[in-house]
Structures are given as C-alpha cells and as structure tokens.
Amino acid sequence: MSEQAVDKLTSKDYYFDSYAHFGIHEEMLKDKVRTNSYKDAILNNKHLFKDKIVLDVGCGTGILSMFAAKAGAKHVMGVDMSNIIDKAQLIIEENGFAGKITLLKGKMEEVILPYPEVDIIISEWMGYFLLYESMLDTVLVARDKYLVPGGLMFPDKASMIIAGIEDGPYKEEKISFWDDVYGFKMSCIKETALNEPLVDVVGGNAIVTTAYSFKEIDLKTVTKEELSFSTEFKITALCDDYVHAFISWFDIWFSACHKPVYFSTGPKSNYTHWKQTVFYTKDTLTIDKGDSITGTLTCRPNGSNPRDLDISIEYNLDNKNQTVSDTCIYRMS
Amino acid sequence: MSEQAVDKLTSKDYYFDSYAHFGIHEEMLKDKVRTNSYKDAILNNKHLFKDKIVLDVGCGTGILSMFAAKAGAKHVMGVDMSNIIDKAQLIIEENGFAGKITLLKGKMEEVILPYPEVDIIISEWMGYFLLYESMLDTVLVARDKYLVPGGLMFPDKASMIIAGIEDGPYKEEKISFWDDVYGFKMSCIKETALNEPLVDVVGGNAIVTTAYSFKEIDLKTVTKEELSFSTEFKITALCDDYVHAFISWFDIWFSACHKPVYFSTGPKSNYTHWKQTVFYTKDTLTIDKGDSITGTLTCRPNGSNPRDLDISIEYNLDNKNQTVSDTCIYRMS
C-alpha cells in the first residue's frame, strides 16, 4: 500500500494541517498525567488566575483556556493556527465560555490580541525529546511581546535528562532485524534506523545508570538561542550490566503554584504520550557498578530543515572491560 | 505541541513522501501474516515464476521483487514513486539481484518498462478497509497495460466482510468520552468521531453475528468503476447480545498457487497491521439469537477528495426489543 498514499501527500491543501484531526487531541487529552497537571496547576490556584488576562499559546481544543476561565480569569485568549480552533470555538460556546474566552486563528506572531498585555501565559508546547516539533519558540515570542513584568508562565521550568539503558532484546528487534529480513540484508535501512532516535516506552527496570539532568530551562528567561546547546554529562553504572542505548526524558514544573505542580515523563513515572526517546549506540558498553560514562550532548535545529533536530552524543568509557570513545549522530525528523 | 508541527506540514517538499520513511516499511515487513503469505505464494511456486517476466507494483523496499527473483523469474521490474526506492536499489544490489531486478521510480502510468509485456503482476496494494488509500487503481492500470493474456495476478482475489460486534466499554471510551472531558462537553468532536471509521484491533470474542461477505473482487477482471458499489447484506445474531458497531475486514487469496495461499485480516485470525475497521452506530441494537439485521453498504471515493472514501451503512432491525432503521454516514480520510 504505497503509491496512492504518497500521491495524496502532494496535495498541500489536503494534508496541510495534521492538528485539525481530532485523533491527536484525543491522545493528548487522554494523557492524564499531562492534562491533570495543567488542570491541577490552574484550578487549584484560583488566587493566581482571578481577574487576570490569560494567553493560551496553541490552544487546540481549548481545554486549557476553559480551565483558566473556570479558575476565574477576567479574560482568556487562545491562539492556534490549526483548523482545530474551529471546533474549539464550538466547544467554548457549548460550555458557556463565549464571553470569557476569545479564540484567534493564526500565527502567534501575526494575530492581533484584544488585550495588549497578559498576566499569565499557559501553553502545552512540549514535543518529543522536549524540543522536537515543540512550540517553545512561539511561546517565547508571545512572552517577549505580551507578558507583563512579573507575569507568570504555566509551566515555568523544564529539565532534560539522560541515562543509560540495558535494552538487548529490543535493540535486536529494532536494529539487528535489518540484517536478515526474510533472508535478505537491508544494511542501508539499518544505518538509518541507528541514526534516528526512537520514541518509545522504556521500562523503568531498563535503567542501569544514574540519571543526569543536562539541560534546565527557565521559561521566564530562556532565549531561542539557548535552545541550541552543547553540554557535558556524566552518568554512573548502578550495577554490572550492559548499556545498549542512552535515553532521554523531561520533567515539567509549574512552580508558581501555591503547592508546586510537577510531572515527569521518565520511565519510572506513569505513562505519558511523550514516552521516552532512545538513542541506540553502535557499540554495546560493558559496565561495572560505579563506572562512569562521560560525554557531551549537542542539540540544535537542522540548518536546512529547522524543524528537524540534529543531536549528537559523544561519549567515553574507560574501564577494565573496554576503552570506548565514540560520537553518535542522530537526526529527529 | 501544535503550532510548529502544523507549520512544518506546509512545506510540501519536506513532507511530500511519507513512504520514504523506513518506519512504515518496518511495520509492513514485520507483519508476518502479510509478508509470509507473499513469500509462500512466490517461493513455494517456483514453477510459476521460472523464466517469467514479473512486475512488482509499488515495490517499496523491494522485498517482493527479491522473492520473485529468488523464485527464478527471468526478470523483475519494481515500480514505486516514493524515495524508498532509492533504498530498494541499494538493497537489491547488496543481495546480488542487480542483474535480475530493475527498479523504476515514478508513477506506474508514466514509467517506461524495459519489457512491454509481463507474465505476472505482484503487488501488495491493500489499504485499511481494503480500499482506503489502496493502490488497487494503479494495479489495474498496470494489468490492463502490461499483463499478457492468461498472465497471473498475485494476489488474485479479495473479499470484504461485515459483522456486528458487542463493544460497550470501548465505545464508551472512544465516543462517550467526549460527553465529559475533564468536566467539559465536546459534542462537535463526538459527532466527528462517530462519522469516522476506526481502524483498531477487535477481539474475536466481540463478534456477535454471522459474518457476511459483501464484496468479492477478482483482480483479473475487476474494473475501477466496480470499486464504487452499493451492496446489500444480512447478518444474523449468534446469541442474545448488543450490537454497538459494525466491523469490516478483508481476506486475500493467491489462488494460482499449487497449494492456494490465503490470509484473513479478520478478528479471529492472527494480527495484521490492517487490524479491523469499526463503524460505530449511533444506536445500540438489542438482538436475540437468530435475529437478522439487513442493510445496504455503499462505498465510493469522495467527489472532491478521491483519496477519501465515503461509506454509508443503512441498516434495519425489527425484533421484539426494538424497530430501528438508520443510515450511518462515514468518511475515511
């Protein structure tokens, strides 16, 4: 099943707007960790929202705007460039918020807001690996243009974490599979598979090293430029084991709340639709408890396709089993 | 996470070719029911392939072309318009088939084949609900243009089947969910969800009626026009139960084989990546064992977006519990 589906994708009008389909919003809404965190952060902090002007960047179905309206905001503005906002308009009307919420269809950079300043920006902007296809750039534009001094960001902090995992059987299935596909070798696909981070659920037991937070993002101050970065890391073996891959996840804070709201997308936490991001290494590392793997993780938008992320992980292990230094290059696209 | 991802889809060059990514081919190759059926049909029938000219329509990674070459074909031509064919070229070279297989990138209607006639057409053209985003039109073009009289089609027969299922809890999760989304109603999305067939795995135990084959397709003779159709069906309750949805699946035959090869994508058969297609009805039907539900299923490409399928199911139940006649309209897009 291939040719016609490809053909279909040449129709720009037709395939223009993947967020118009309700399925992606269903997945996000049914991610209870995600949605309940926003609900708790907003509805349990009515003292912060009462009589405030709130901006919801990338409002989708309007759920966060409705939380803010319910929390007592004076007015909420929701912005989204996807056609899903047409459904959001019906939804806010159905739920009696037509006078409290104004929805604006378009790019954040171009829409004209009915209020020139906002007290609070709410946004669920996070992508896989936090930054892949994320809407963070847009949130920063909104912050710099509209947020009053001392205004609040919901969420306001994010942290990106790396660890090592034992993942032999699955690496076999995802990578070695291409060595023998019904009797044939497909080396070129194996190579592509190795260079592409895999978004998947990792079991908490797979983690065999300490976790290291390699990037902390303060949403109130971070700049777009700081989202291209290179940072050192050091993780330490928790047991005698093998490392087949690095994994990354992120944690999110709403620290302006009376009782801070926090959630993690890590493998030891409850499932979220962001899962974890797996970076298979060419070599398998043999580690003894207490050994350290040091390295440098670099992340930046691809030069020609800025929506792609170029990620490299340079790592070093020097123990009684082996001496390995390698640089693995990945592209999320 | 929305705004930038949408933006990305405006880049036609970038998102032009979803079949270029290996992930979709990985899913298809790892569908063992699918791939082993083709493998068995081809490799266990070397007497049919020996010294024959074979055309593989929508060759993808080249797996079927390699099966045919291995089965002794004189020459195999693989056609695909996706960039995956560049990888297929590397793959056939890696496996020593460069002299036996010629790959041609482009539309079936436009490529110039090195042989003016072919003895066998192989193709894995099937889409969800058999016909959604299927490549069957293209296969028929190739058949009419290139297949010699008496030539073979692999596969050569397909059958589409309907049955009724009891699916209360899942219908609740998929449809009633929109009645109370964290305290809000989203009726407009509920309506959309009801009108969109759901491709999902249905348990064999969910089936509470007989199954009815409503469309038989003979690949050697079917015309494009016959893929728009309206057909009556009749299914009979196997027990006292409820019907929350109709489901459809398809079966595939390679009947030219010495020992015919067949596979089913039905809920009582092994998993395939096609899963089943679920059509929720607005009403729940209360059926007693032996009751019949009669109806008419209509399927045709959408007028303005011919890659979409418009499907309607008109059904009637008249038993001691209720008298229902309804027409449910669906669109696969």
Coordinates of C-alpha atoms in Angstrom, one line a residue, chain B:
Chain B
M1 CA 2.5 20.8 21.0
S2 CA 0.9 22.1 17.9
E3 CA 1.8 25.2 16.1
Q4 CA 5.1 24.4 14.6
A5 CA 4.2 20.9 13.6
V6 CA 1.4 22.3 11.5
D7 CA 3.7 24.9 10.1
K8 CA 6.0 22.1 9.1
L9 CA 3.3 20.4 7.0
T10 CA 3.1 23.5 4.8
S11 CA 6.5 22.6 3.5
K12 CA 5.5 20.4 0.6
D13 CA 9.0 19.4 -0.3
Y14 CA 9.6 18.3 3.2
Y15 CA 6.5 16.2 3.9
F16 CA 5.9 15.1 0.3
D17 CA 6.6 11.5 0.7
S18 CA 5.5 9.6 3.8
Y19 CA 6.6 6.3 2.4
A20 CA 10.2 7.4 2.2
H21 CA 10.5 6.9 5.9
F22 CA 11.5 3.3 6.8
G23 CA 9.1 3.1 9.8
I24 CA 6.1 2.3 7.6
H25 CA 8.1 -0.4 5.7
E26 CA 9.2 -1.8 9.1
E27 CA 5.6 -2.1 10.1
M28 CA 4.7 -3.9 6.9
L29 CA 7.7 -6.2 6.9
K30 CA 7.1 -7.1 10.5
D31 CA 3.5 -8.0 9.6
K32 CA 4.4 -11.7 9.3
V33 CA 0.9 -12.8 8.1
R34 CA 1.3 -10.3 5.2
T35 CA 4.9 -10.9 4.3
N36 CA 5.0 -14.6 4.8
S37 CA 1.9 -15.0 2.6
Y38 CA 3.6 -13.3 -0.3
K39 CA 6.8 -15.3 0.5
D40 CA 4.9 -18.6 0.5
A41 CA 2.9 -17.7 -2.6
I42 CA 6.0 -16.9 -4.5
L43 CA 8.8 -19.1 -3.2
N44 CA 6.6 -22.2 -2.9
N45 CA 5.6 -21.8 -6.6
K46 CA 8.8 -21.6 -8.4
H47 CA 7.2 -23.5 -11.3
L48 CA 5.0 -20.4 -11.9
F49 CA 7.9 -17.9 -11.7
K50 CA 10.7 -19.7 -13.5
D51 CA 11.8 -17.7 -16.5
K52 CA 8.9 -15.3 -16.3
I53 CA 8.8 -11.5 -16.6
V54 CA 7.4 -10.1 -13.3
L55 CA 6.1 -6.6 -12.4
D56 CA 6.0 -5.5 -8.8
V57 CA 3.6 -2.6 -8.4
G58 CA 4.6 -0.3 -5.5
C59 CA 7.7 -2.2 -4.7
G60 CA 8.7 -0.3 -1.5
T61 CA 11.9 -1.9 -0.1
G62 CA 11.9 -4.5 -2.9
I63 CA 11.1 -7.5 -0.8
L64 CA 8.5 -8.9 -3.2
S65 CA 10.8 -8.3 -6.2
M66 CA 13.5 -10.3 -4.4
F67 CA 11.2 -13.1 -3.6
A68 CA 10.3 -13.3 -7.3
A69 CA 13.9 -13.1 -8.4
K70 CA 14.8 -15.9 -5.9
A71 CA 11.9 -17.9 -7.3
G72 CA 13.6 -18.0 -10.7
A73 CA 12.0 -15.1 -12.6
K74 CA 13.8 -14.2 -15.8
H75 CA 13.5 -10.5 -14.9
V76 CA 11.6 -8.5 -12.3
M77 CA 10.6 -4.9 -12.6
G78 CA 9.7 -2.9 -9.5
V79 CA 7.9 0.4 -9.7
D80 CA 7.4 2.9 -6.9
M81 CA 7.1 6.7 -6.8
S82 CA 8.4 7.0 -3.2
N83 CA 12.0 7.8 -2.4
I84 CA 12.1 4.5 -0.6
I85 CA 13.0 3.0 -4.0
D86 CA 16.5 4.6 -3.6
K87 CA 17.0 2.3 -0.6
A88 CA 15.5 -0.6 -2.5
Q89 CA 18.1 -0.1 -5.2
L90 CA 20.9 -0.4 -2.5
I91 CA 19.1 -3.4 -1.1
I92 CA 18.8 -5.4 -4.4
E93 CA 22.5 -4.6 -5.1
E94 CA 23.5 -5.8 -1.6
N95 CA 21.7 -9.0 -2.1
G96 CA 23.1 -9.7 -5.6
F97 CA 19.9 -9.1 -7.6
A98 CA 21.2 -6.0 -9.6
G99 CA 21.1 -8.0 -12.8
K100 CA 17.7 -9.6 -12.2
I101 CA 15.7 -6.7 -10.9
T102 CA 15.2 -3.3 -12.5
L103 CA 13.7 -0.6 -10.3
L104 CA 11.9 2.3 -11.8
K105 CA 11.0 5.4 -9.8
G106 CA 7.8 7.1 -10.9
K107 CA 4.1 6.7 -11.5
M108 CA 3.0 3.4 -12.9
E109 CA 1.1 5.4 -15.6
E110 CA 4.3 7.2 -16.7
V111 CA 7.3 4.9 -16.3
I112 CA 8.7 3.1 -19.3
L113 CA 9.2 -0.6 -18.7
P114 CA 12.1 -2.4 -20.3
Y115 CA 9.7 -5.2 -21.2
P116 CA 6.5 -4.4 -23.0
E117 CA 4.6 -7.3 -21.5
V118 CA 4.7 -9.1 -18.2
D119 CA 3.7 -12.6 -17.2
I120 CA 2.9 -12.0 -13.6
I121 CA 2.0 -8.9 -11.6
I122 CA 2.8 -9.0 -7.9
S123 CA 1.6 -6.2 -5.6
E124 CA 0.8 -5.5 -2.0
W125 CA -1.7 -2.8 -2.7
M126 CA -4.2 -3.3 0.1
G127 CA -5.2 -0.4 2.4
Y128 CA -7.3 -0.2 5.5
F129 CA -10.8 -1.4 4.9
L130 CA -9.1 -2.9 1.8
L131 CA -9.8 0.1 -0.3
Y132 CA -8.7 3.1 1.7
E133 CA -5.6 4.7 0.3
S134 CA -5.2 1.4 -1.6
M135 CA -3.1 1.2 -4.7
L136 CA -5.6 -1.0 -6.5
D137 CA -6.4 1.6 -9.2
T138 CA -2.7 1.6 -10.1
V139 CA -2.5 -2.2 -10.2
L140 CA -5.5 -2.3 -12.6
V141 CA -3.7 0.3 -14.8
A142 CA -0.6 -2.0 -14.9
R143 CA -2.7 -5.1 -15.5
D144 CA -4.6 -3.5 -18.5
K145 CA -1.4 -2.1 -20.0
Y146 CA 1.2 -4.9 -19.4
L147 CA -0.2 -8.3 -18.4
V148 CA -0.2 -10.9 -21.2
P149 CA -3.4 -12.8 -21.8
G150 CA -3.5 -15.6 -19.3
G151 CA -1.0 -13.8 -17.1
L152 CA -1.2 -14.1 -13.3
M153 CA -2.1 -11.7 -10.6
F154 CA -0.5 -12.2 -7.1
P155 CA -2.9 -11.9 -5.2
D156 CA -5.9 -12.6 -7.5
K157 CA -8.9 -12.5 -5.2
A158 CA -10.1 -10.3 -2.3
S159 CA -13.2 -10.4 -0.2
M160 CA -14.7 -7.7 2.1
I161 CA -16.7 -8.9 5.1
I162 CA -19.0 -7.3 7.6
A163 CA -20.2 -8.4 11.0
G164 CA -21.7 -6.9 14.2
I165 CA -19.8 -6.5 17.5
E166 CA -20.6 -6.0 21.1
D167 CA -18.2 -3.2 22.1
G168 CA -19.7 -1.3 25.0
P169 CA -16.7 -0.4 27.1
Y170 CA -14.6 0.7 24.1
K171 CA -17.4 2.6 22.5
E172 CA -17.7 4.4 25.8
E173 CA -14.0 5.3 25.7
K174 CA -14.0 6.4 22.1
I175 CA -17.4 8.1 21.7
S176 CA -18.9 8.9 25.1
F177 CA -15.5 10.2 26.3
W178 CA -16.4 13.5 24.5
D179 CA -19.5 14.0 26.7
D180 CA -17.3 14.8 29.7
V181 CA -13.7 15.8 29.0
Y182 CA -12.4 16.9 32.4
G183 CA -15.8 18.4 33.1
F184 CA -16.4 19.9 29.7
K185 CA -18.6 18.7 26.8
M186 CA -17.1 18.4 23.3
S187 CA -20.1 17.4 21.2
C188 CA -18.7 18.5 17.9
I189 CA -15.8 16.2 18.3
K190 CA -18.1 13.4 19.4
E191 CA -20.0 13.8 16.2
T192 CA -16.8 13.7 14.1
A193 CA -15.7 10.6 16.0
L194 CA -19.0 8.8 15.2
N195 CA -18.6 9.6 11.5
E196 CA -15.0 8.3 11.2
P197 CA -14.4 4.6 10.9
L198 CA -11.9 3.5 13.5
V199 CA -9.0 1.2 12.5
D200 CA -8.3 -0.9 15.5
V201 CA -7.8 -4.4 16.8
V202 CA -11.1 -6.1 17.6
G203 CA -11.1 -9.2 19.7
G204 CA -12.6 -12.3 18.1
N205 CA -15.0 -12.6 21.0
A206 CA -16.6 -9.3 20.3
I207 CA -18.3 -10.7 17.2
V208 CA -22.0 -11.4 18.0
T209 CA -23.4 -12.0 14.5
T210 CA -22.6 -14.1 11.5
A211 CA -20.1 -12.6 9.0
Y212 CA -21.2 -11.6 5.5
S213 CA -19.0 -11.2 2.5
F214 CA -20.4 -8.1 0.8
K215 CA -17.9 -7.6 -1.9
E216 CA -15.8 -10.1 -3.9
I217 CA -13.0 -8.8 -6.1
D218 CA -11.5 -10.8 -8.9
L219 CA -8.2 -9.0 -9.6
K220 CA -8.1 -10.4 -13.1
T221 CA -11.3 -8.8 -14.3
V222 CA -12.4 -6.1 -11.8
T223 CA -12.7 -2.6 -13.2
K224 CA -12.0 0.7 -11.5
E225 CA -15.7 1.5 -11.8
E226 CA -16.7 -1.6 -9.8
L227 CA -14.8 -0.3 -6.8
S228 CA -17.6 2.2 -6.3
F229 CA -20.5 0.0 -5.2
S230 CA -23.6 -0.4 -3.2
T231 CA -24.5 -3.9 -1.9
E232 CA -27.0 -5.5 0.4
F233 CA -26.0 -7.5 3.5
K234 CA -27.7 -9.7 6.0
I235 CA -26.2 -10.8 9.3
T236 CA -27.8 -13.0 12.0
A237 CA -27.3 -12.8 15.8
L238 CA -25.3 -15.7 17.2
C239 CA -26.5 -15.0 20.8
D240 CA -28.7 -12.6 22.9
D241 CA -26.5 -9.6 23.0
Y242 CA -26.0 -5.9 21.9
V243 CA -24.5 -4.6 18.7
H244 CA -22.6 -1.3 19.2
A245 CA -20.8 -1.3 15.8
F246 CA -20.4 -3.0 12.5
I247 CA -16.9 -4.1 11.7
S248 CA -15.3 -4.9 8.4
W249 CA -12.2 -6.8 7.4
F250 CA -10.9 -8.5 4.2
D251 CA -9.5 -11.8 3.1
I252 CA -6.9 -12.3 0.4
W253 CA -6.2 -15.2 -2.0
F254 CA -3.3 -16.3 -4.1
S255 CA -5.3 -19.0 -5.9
A256 CA -2.9 -19.5 -8.8
C257 CA -0.6 -21.3 -6.4
H258 CA -0.1 -25.0 -6.5
K259 CA -1.5 -25.1 -3.0
P260 CA -3.6 -21.9 -2.7
V261 CA -2.2 -19.3 -0.2
Y262 CA -4.8 -17.3 1.7
F263 CA -4.8 -14.9 4.6
S264 CA -7.5 -13.2 6.6
T265 CA -7.4 -9.9 8.4
G266 CA -10.4 -10.8 10.5
P267 CA -10.6 -10.6 14.3
K268 CA -10.4 -14.3 14.7
S269 CA -7.2 -14.5 12.7
N270 CA -3.7 -13.5 13.7
Y271 CA -2.8 -9.8 14.0
T272 CA -2.1 -7.9 10.8
H273 CA -1.2 -4.2 10.5
W274 CA -4.5 -3.7 8.8
K275 CA -6.3 -4.6 12.0
Q276 CA -10.1 -4.2 11.5
T277 CA -12.3 -1.2 10.7
V278 CA -15.0 -0.3 13.2
F279 CA -18.2 1.6 12.2
Y280 CA -19.9 2.8 15.4
T281 CA -23.7 3.2 15.2
K282 CA -25.5 6.0 17.0
D283 CA -28.0 3.5 18.5
T284 CA -27.2 0.3 20.3
L285 CA -29.1 -2.6 18.9
T286 CA -30.5 -5.2 21.2
I287 CA -30.5 -8.6 19.5
D288 CA -31.8 -12.0 20.3
K289 CA -30.2 -15.1 18.9
G290 CA -31.4 -15.7 15.3
D291 CA -32.5 -12.1 14.7
S292 CA -31.4 -10.7 11.4
I293 CA -30.0 -7.3 10.7
T294 CA -30.4 -6.4 7.0
G295 CA -28.9 -3.4 5.2
T296 CA -27.1 -1.8 2.4
L297 CA -23.4 -0.8 2.4
T298 CA -22.3 1.9 -0.1
C299 CA -18.7 2.7 -0.7
R300 CA -17.3 5.2 -3.2
P301 CA -14.4 7.7 -3.4
N302 CA -15.3 11.2 -2.2
G303 CA -16.2 13.5 -5.0
S304 CA -13.8 16.3 -4.1
N305 CA -11.1 14.3 -2.4
P306 CA -11.0 11.0 -4.4
R307 CA -8.5 9.5 -1.8
D308 CA -11.1 9.8 0.8
L309 CA -13.8 7.0 1.0
D310 CA -17.4 7.8 1.6
I311 CA -19.1 4.9 3.2
S312 CA -22.7 4.6 4.3
I313 CA -24.3 1.8 6.2
E314 CA -28.1 1.7 6.1
Y315 CA -29.5 -1.0 8.4
N316 CA -32.8 -2.3 9.7
L317 CA -33.6 -4.4 12.8
D318 CA -37.1 -5.4 13.7
N319 CA -37.4 -7.7 16.6
K320 CA -39.4 -7.9 19.9
N321 CA -37.0 -5.4 21.5
Q322 CA -37.0 -2.6 19.0
T323 CA -37.6 -1.5 15.5
V324 CA -34.7 0.5 14.1
S325 CA -33.9 1.8 10.7
D326 CA -31.0 4.1 10.3
T327 CA -28.4 5.3 7.8
C328 CA -24.9 6.0 9.2
I329 CA -22.6 8.1 7.1
Y330 CA -18.8 7.7 7.4
R331 CA -15.8 9.2 5.8
M332 CA -12.4 7.7 5.8
S333 CA -9.9 10.5 5.4

